[in-house]
Short mmCIF file of C-alpha atoms and ligand atoms in Angstrom, two decimals:
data_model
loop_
_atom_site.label_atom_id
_atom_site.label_comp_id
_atom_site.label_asym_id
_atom_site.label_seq_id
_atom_site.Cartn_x
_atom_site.Cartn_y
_atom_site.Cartn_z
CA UNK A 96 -55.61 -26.79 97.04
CA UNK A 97 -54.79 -26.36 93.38
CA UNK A 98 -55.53 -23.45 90.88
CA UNK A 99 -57.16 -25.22 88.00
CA UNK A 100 -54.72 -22.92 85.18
CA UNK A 101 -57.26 -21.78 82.34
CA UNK A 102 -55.12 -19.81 80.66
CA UNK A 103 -52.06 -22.72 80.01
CA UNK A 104 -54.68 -25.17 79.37
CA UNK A 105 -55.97 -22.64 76.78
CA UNK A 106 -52.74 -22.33 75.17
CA UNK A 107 -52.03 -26.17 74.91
CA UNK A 108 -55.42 -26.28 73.01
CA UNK A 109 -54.75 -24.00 70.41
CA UNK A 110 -50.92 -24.80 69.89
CA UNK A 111 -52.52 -28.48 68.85
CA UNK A 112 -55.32 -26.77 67.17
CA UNK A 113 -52.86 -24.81 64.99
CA UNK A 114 -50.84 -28.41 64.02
CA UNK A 115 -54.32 -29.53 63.06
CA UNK A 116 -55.20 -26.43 61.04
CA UNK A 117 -51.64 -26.48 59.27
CA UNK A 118 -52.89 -29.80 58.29
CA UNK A 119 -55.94 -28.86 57.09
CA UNK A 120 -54.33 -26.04 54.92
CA UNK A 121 -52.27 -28.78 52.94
CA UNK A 122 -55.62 -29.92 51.95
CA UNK A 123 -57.17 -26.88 50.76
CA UNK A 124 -59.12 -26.22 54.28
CA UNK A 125 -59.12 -22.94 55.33
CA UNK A 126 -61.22 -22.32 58.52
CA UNK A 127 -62.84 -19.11 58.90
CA UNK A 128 -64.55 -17.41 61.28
CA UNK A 129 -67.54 -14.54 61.11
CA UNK A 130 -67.78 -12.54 64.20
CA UNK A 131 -70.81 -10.16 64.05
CA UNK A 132 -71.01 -7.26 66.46
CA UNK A 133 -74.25 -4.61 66.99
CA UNK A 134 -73.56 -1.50 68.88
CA UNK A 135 -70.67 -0.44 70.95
CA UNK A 136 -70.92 -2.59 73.94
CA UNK A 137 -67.17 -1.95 76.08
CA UNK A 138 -67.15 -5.13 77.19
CA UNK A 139 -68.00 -7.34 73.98
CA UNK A 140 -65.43 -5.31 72.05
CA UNK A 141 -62.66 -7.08 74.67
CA UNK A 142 -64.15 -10.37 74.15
CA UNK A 143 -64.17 -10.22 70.04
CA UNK A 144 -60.79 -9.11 70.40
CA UNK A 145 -59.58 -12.39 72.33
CA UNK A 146 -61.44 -13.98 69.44
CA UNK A 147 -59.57 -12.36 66.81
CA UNK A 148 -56.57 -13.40 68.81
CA UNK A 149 -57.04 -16.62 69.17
CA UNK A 150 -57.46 -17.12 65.51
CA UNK A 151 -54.75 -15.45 64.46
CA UNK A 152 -52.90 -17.65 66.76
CA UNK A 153 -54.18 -21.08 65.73
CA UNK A 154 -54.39 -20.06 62.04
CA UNK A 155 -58.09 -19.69 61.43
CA UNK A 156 -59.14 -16.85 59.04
CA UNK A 157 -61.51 -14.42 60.95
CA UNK A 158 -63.74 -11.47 59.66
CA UNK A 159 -65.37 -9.01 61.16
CA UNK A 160 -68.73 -6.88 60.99
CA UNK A 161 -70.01 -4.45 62.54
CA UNK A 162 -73.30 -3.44 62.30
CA UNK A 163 -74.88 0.21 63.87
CA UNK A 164 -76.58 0.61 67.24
CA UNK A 165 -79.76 1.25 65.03
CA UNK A 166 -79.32 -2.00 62.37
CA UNK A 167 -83.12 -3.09 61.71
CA UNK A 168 -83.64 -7.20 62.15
CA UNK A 169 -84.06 -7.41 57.97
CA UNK A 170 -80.26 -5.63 57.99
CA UNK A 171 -78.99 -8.26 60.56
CA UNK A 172 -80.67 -11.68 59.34
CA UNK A 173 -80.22 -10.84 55.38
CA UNK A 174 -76.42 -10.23 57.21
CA UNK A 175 -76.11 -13.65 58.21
CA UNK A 176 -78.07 -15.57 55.77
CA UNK A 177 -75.22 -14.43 53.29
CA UNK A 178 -72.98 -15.88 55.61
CA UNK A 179 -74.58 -18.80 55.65
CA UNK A 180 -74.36 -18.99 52.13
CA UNK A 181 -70.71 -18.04 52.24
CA UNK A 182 -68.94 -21.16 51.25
CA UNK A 183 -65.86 -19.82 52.17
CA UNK A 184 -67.09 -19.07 56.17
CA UNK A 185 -66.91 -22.11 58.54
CA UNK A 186 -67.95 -20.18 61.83
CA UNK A 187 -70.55 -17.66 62.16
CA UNK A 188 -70.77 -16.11 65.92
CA UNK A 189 -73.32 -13.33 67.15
CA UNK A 190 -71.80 -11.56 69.60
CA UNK A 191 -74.56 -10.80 72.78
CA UNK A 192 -75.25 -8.64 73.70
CA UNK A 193 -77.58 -6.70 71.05
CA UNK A 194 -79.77 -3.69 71.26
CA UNK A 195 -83.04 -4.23 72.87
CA UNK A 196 -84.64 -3.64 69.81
CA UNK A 197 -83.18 -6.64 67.77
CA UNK A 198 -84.40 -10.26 68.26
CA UNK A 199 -81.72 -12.41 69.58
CA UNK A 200 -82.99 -15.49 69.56
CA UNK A 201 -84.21 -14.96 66.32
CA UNK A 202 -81.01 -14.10 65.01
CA UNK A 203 -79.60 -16.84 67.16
CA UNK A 204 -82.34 -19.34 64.95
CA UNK A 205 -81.10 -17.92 61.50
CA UNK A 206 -77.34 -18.63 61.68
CA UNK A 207 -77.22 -22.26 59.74
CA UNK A 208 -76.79 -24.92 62.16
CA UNK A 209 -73.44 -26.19 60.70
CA UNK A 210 -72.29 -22.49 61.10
CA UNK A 211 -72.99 -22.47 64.89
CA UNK A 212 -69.94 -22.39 66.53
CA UNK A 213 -71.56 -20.79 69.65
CA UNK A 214 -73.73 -23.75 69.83
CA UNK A 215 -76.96 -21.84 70.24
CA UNK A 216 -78.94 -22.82 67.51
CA UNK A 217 -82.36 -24.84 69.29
CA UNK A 218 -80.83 -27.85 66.94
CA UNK A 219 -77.87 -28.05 68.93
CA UNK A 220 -79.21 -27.62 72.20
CA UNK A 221 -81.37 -30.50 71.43
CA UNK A 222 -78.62 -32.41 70.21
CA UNK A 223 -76.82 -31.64 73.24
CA UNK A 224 -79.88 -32.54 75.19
CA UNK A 225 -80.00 -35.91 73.50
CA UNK A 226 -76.20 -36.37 73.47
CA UNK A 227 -75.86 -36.16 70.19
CA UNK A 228 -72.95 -34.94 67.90
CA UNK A 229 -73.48 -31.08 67.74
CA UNK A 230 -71.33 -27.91 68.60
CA UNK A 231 -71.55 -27.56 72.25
CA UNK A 232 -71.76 -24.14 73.67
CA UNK A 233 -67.93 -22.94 74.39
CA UNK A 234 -68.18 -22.12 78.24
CA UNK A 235 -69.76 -25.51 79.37
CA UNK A 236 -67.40 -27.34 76.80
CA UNK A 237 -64.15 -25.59 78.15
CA UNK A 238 -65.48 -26.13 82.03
CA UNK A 239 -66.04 -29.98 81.16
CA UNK A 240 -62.72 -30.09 79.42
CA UNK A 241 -61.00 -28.78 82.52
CA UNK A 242 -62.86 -31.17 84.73
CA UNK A 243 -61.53 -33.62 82.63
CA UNK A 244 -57.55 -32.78 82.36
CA UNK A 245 -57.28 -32.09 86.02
CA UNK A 246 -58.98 -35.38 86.46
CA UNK A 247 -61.53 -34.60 88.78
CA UNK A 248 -64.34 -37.38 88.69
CA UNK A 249 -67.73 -36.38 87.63
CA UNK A 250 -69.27 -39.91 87.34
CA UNK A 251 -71.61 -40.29 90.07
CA UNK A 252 -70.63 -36.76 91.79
CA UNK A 253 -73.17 -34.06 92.90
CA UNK A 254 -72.93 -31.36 90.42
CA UNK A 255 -74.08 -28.32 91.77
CA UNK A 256 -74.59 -24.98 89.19
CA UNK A 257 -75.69 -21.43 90.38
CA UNK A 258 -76.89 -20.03 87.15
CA UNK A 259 -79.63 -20.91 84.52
CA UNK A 260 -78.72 -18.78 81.55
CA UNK A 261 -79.12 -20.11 78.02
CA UNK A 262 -75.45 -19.80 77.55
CA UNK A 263 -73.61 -20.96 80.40
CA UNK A 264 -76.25 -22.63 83.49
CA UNK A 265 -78.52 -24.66 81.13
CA UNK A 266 -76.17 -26.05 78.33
CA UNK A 267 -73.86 -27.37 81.53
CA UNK A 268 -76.64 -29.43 83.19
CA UNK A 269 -76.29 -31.60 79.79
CA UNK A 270 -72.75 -31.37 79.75
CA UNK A 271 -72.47 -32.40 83.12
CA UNK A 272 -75.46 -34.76 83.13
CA UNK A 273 -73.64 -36.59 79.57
CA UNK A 274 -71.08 -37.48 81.79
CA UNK A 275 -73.01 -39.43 84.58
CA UNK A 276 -73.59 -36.35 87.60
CA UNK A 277 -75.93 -35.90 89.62
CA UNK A 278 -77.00 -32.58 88.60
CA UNK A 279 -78.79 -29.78 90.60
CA UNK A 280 -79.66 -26.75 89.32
CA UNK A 281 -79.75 -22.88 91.14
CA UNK A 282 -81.21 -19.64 90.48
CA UNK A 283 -82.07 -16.53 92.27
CA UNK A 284 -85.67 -18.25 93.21
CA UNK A 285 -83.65 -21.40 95.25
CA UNK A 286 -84.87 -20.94 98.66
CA UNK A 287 -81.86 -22.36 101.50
CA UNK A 288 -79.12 -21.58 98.44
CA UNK A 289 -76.13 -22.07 100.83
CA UNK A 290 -77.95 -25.90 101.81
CA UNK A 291 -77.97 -27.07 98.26
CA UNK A 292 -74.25 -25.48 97.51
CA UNK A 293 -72.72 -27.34 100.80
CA UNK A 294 -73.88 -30.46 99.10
CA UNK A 295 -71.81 -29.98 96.03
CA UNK A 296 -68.53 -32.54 94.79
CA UNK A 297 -68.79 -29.94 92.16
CA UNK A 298 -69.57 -26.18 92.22
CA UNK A 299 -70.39 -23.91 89.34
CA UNK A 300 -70.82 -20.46 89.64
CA UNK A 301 -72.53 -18.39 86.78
CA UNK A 302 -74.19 -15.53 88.18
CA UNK A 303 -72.66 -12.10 87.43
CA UNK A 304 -72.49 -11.08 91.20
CA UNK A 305 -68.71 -9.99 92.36
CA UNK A 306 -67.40 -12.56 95.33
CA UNK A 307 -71.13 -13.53 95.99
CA UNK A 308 -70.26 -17.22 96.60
CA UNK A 309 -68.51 -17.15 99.75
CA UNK A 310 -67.02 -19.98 102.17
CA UNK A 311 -69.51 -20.97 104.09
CA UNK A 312 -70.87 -21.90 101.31
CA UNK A 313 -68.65 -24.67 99.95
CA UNK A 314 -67.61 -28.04 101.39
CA UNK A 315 -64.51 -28.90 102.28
CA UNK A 316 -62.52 -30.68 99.69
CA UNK A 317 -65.02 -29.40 96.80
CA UNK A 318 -63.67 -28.21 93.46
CA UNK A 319 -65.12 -24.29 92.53
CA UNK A 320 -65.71 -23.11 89.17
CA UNK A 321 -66.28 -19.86 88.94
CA UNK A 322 -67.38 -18.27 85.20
CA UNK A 323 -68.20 -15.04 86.40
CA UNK A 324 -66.81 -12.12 85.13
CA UNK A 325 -67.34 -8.72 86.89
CA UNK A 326 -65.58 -5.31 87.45
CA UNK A 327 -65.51 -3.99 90.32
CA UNK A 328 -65.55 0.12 91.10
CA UNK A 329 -61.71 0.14 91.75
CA UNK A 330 -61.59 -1.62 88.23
CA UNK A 331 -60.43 -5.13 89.71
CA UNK A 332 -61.52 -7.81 87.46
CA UNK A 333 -62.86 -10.39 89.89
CA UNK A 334 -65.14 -13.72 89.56
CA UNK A 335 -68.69 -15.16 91.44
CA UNK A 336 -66.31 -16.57 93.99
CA UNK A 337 -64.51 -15.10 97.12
CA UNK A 338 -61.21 -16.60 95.74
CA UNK A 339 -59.67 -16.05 98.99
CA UNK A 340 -61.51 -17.44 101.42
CA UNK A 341 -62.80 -19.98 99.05
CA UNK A 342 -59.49 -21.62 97.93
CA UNK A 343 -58.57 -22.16 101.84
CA UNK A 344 -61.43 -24.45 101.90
CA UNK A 345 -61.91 -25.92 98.08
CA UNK A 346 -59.64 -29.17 96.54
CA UNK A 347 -59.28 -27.37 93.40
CA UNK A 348 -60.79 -23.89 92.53
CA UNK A 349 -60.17 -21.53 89.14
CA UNK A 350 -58.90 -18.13 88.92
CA UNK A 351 -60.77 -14.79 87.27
CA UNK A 352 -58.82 -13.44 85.16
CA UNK A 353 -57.00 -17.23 83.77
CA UNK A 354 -59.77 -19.85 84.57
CA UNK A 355 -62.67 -20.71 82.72
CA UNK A 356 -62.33 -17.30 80.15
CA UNK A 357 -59.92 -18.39 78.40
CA UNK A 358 -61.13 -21.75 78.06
CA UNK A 359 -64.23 -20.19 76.41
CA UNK A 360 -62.36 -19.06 73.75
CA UNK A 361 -60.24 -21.86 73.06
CA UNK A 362 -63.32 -24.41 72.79
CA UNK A 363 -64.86 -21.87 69.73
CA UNK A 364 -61.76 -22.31 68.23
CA UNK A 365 -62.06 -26.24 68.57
CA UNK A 366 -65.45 -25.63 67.58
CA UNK A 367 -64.61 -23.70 64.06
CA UNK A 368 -62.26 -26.56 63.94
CA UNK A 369 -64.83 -28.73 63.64
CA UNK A 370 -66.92 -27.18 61.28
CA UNK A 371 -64.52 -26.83 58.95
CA UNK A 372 -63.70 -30.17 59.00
CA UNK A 373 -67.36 -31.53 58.78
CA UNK A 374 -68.37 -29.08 56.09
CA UNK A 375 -65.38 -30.08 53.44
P1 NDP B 93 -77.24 -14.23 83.37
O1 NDP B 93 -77.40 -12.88 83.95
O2 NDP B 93 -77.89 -14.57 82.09
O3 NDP B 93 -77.75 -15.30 84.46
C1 NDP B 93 -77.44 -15.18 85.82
C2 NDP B 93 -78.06 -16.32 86.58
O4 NDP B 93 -77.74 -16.16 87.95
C3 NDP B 93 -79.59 -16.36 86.47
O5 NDP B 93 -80.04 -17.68 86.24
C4 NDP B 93 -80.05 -15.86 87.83
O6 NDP B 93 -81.26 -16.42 88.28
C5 NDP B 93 -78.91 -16.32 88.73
N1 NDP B 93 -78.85 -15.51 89.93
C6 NDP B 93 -78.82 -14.17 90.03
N2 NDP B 93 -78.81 -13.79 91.32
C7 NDP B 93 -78.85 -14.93 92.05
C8 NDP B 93 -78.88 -15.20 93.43
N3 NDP B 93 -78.89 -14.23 94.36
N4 NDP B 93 -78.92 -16.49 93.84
C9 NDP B 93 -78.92 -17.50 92.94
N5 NDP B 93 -78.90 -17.30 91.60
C10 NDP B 93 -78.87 -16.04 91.17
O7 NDP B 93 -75.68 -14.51 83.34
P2 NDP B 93 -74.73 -15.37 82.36
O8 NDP B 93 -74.94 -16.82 82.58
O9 NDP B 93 -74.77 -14.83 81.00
O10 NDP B 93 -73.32 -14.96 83.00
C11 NDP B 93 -72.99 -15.19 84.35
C12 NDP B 93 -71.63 -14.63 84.62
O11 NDP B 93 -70.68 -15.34 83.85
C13 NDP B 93 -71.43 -13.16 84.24
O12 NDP B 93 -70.52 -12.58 85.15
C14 NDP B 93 -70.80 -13.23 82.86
O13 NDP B 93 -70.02 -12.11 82.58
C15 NDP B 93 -69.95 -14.45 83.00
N6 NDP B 93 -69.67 -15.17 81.76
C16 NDP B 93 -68.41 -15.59 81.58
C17 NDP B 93 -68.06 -16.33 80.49
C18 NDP B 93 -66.66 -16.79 80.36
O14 NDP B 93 -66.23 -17.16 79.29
N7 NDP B 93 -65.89 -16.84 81.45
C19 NDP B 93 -69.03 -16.65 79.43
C20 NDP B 93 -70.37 -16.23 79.75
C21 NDP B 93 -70.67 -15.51 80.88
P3 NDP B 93 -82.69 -16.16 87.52
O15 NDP B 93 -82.65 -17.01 86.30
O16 NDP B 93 -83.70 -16.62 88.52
O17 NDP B 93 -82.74 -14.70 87.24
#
């Protein structure tokens, strides 16, 4: 069994992105990067911070703003149509989630389609769908780019994802469907889950539900991704997978913390990347 290392992988991506920005800079390019925050959410404030991070690491310029628990919708789209008008902002991300009261999707349709960097715009998930140039949602993008460097086949293999969010479950069936899987999908109305999982080269696991993918429910020899992220009472920060008795059974399998994280955060840095580079 091998640990699939999110976390180094991460790092090699932005120590080449940073080469690539230092480029850029010679030319005038200056990525940048909007992050807008509503409300105090505890666990979005870690996340923005990795942002920030990571673009202080690979060079990219990043502001910040953040808006009241009470902002009205006019206060947060007239927020990001100025950023869309910004010439001098490549990326603009809306960090979920919002207060109830506020549209997301909405919000999610304002941000200019060049800007997306979260790839959430219905233009890019069409794109996506029709496998098209766009900006592909981070967390599929980073789980098919560590498919890929381990070099773990996906051609032909049965792709099997627990999870049909907007962010993670549905952009990945494309992802994973772009590169020639069989693809099946799961959610919390799948009758004989553990069936369908058994059958997987390849399992996903997006579900928010500490250690709920357990043994039993993985073949022999598969390779486990596991994007959840949940804390448990003692505090332990721990996946969708029972990592232990998983690993004794899985080919390759990623940690939580240091697997697929990470990797979310370096592929929006490849993504501001790339619209800076398509926009000058
Ligand atoms: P959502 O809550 O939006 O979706 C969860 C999905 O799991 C739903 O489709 C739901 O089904 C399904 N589900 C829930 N219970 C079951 C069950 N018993 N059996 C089968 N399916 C079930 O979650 P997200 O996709 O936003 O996030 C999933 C996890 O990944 C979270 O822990 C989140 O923190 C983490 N995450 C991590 C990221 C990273 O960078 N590592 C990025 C994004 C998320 P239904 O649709 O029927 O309700």
């Amino acid at each position: 069994m091998e640990i699939m290392d999110g976390k180094e992988l991460a790092k090699k991506i932005r120590t080449n992105l940073k080469e690539e920005v230092e480029i850029l800079k010679s030319k005038g390019i200056y990525p940048k990067l909007a992050v807008i925050m509503v409300g105090n959410d505890k666990a979005s404030a870690v996340y923005v911070k990795n942002k920030s991070k990571a673009c202080n690491e690979v060079g990219v310029t990043y502001e910040e703003f953040l808006l009241k628990e009470d902002t009205t919708m006019d206060e947060l789209l007239g927020l990001i149509q100025k950023l869309n008008q910004d010439t001098d902002i490549d990326g603009i991300l809306l960090q979920s989630p919002i207060p109830k009261s506020l549209d997301i999707e909405e919000a999610f349709r304002t941000i200019d389609p060049k800007k997306d960097v979260d790839g959430f715009h219905p233009v890019n998930v069409g794109k996506l769908s029709l496998n098209q140039d766009c900006f592909v949602s981070c967390t599929p993008y980073g789980i098919i780019k560590m498919l890929e460097t381990y070099h773990i086949p996906i051609e032909g293999v049965h792709a099997v994802i627990i999870g049909r969010s907007n962010i993670v479950g549905k952009p990945l069936i494309q992802c994973l469907l772009n590169k020639n899987a069989t693809v099946t999908i799961c959610h919390s109305k799948t009758e004989n889950l553990e069936e369908v999982t058994k059958q997987a080269d390849i399992l996903i696991a997006a579900i928010g539900k500490p250690e709920f993918v357990t043994a039993n429910m993985v073949k022999t020899g598969a390779t486990v991704i596991d994007v959840g992220i949940n804390r448990k009472e003692d505090g332990k920060l721990v996946g969708d997978v029972n990592f232990e008795e998983v690993s004794k059974k899985a080919s390759y399998i990623t940690p939580v913390p240091g697997g697929v994280g990470p990797m979310t955060v370096a592929m929006l840095m490849t993504n501001v990347v790339k619209a800076a580079k398509n926009r000058k």
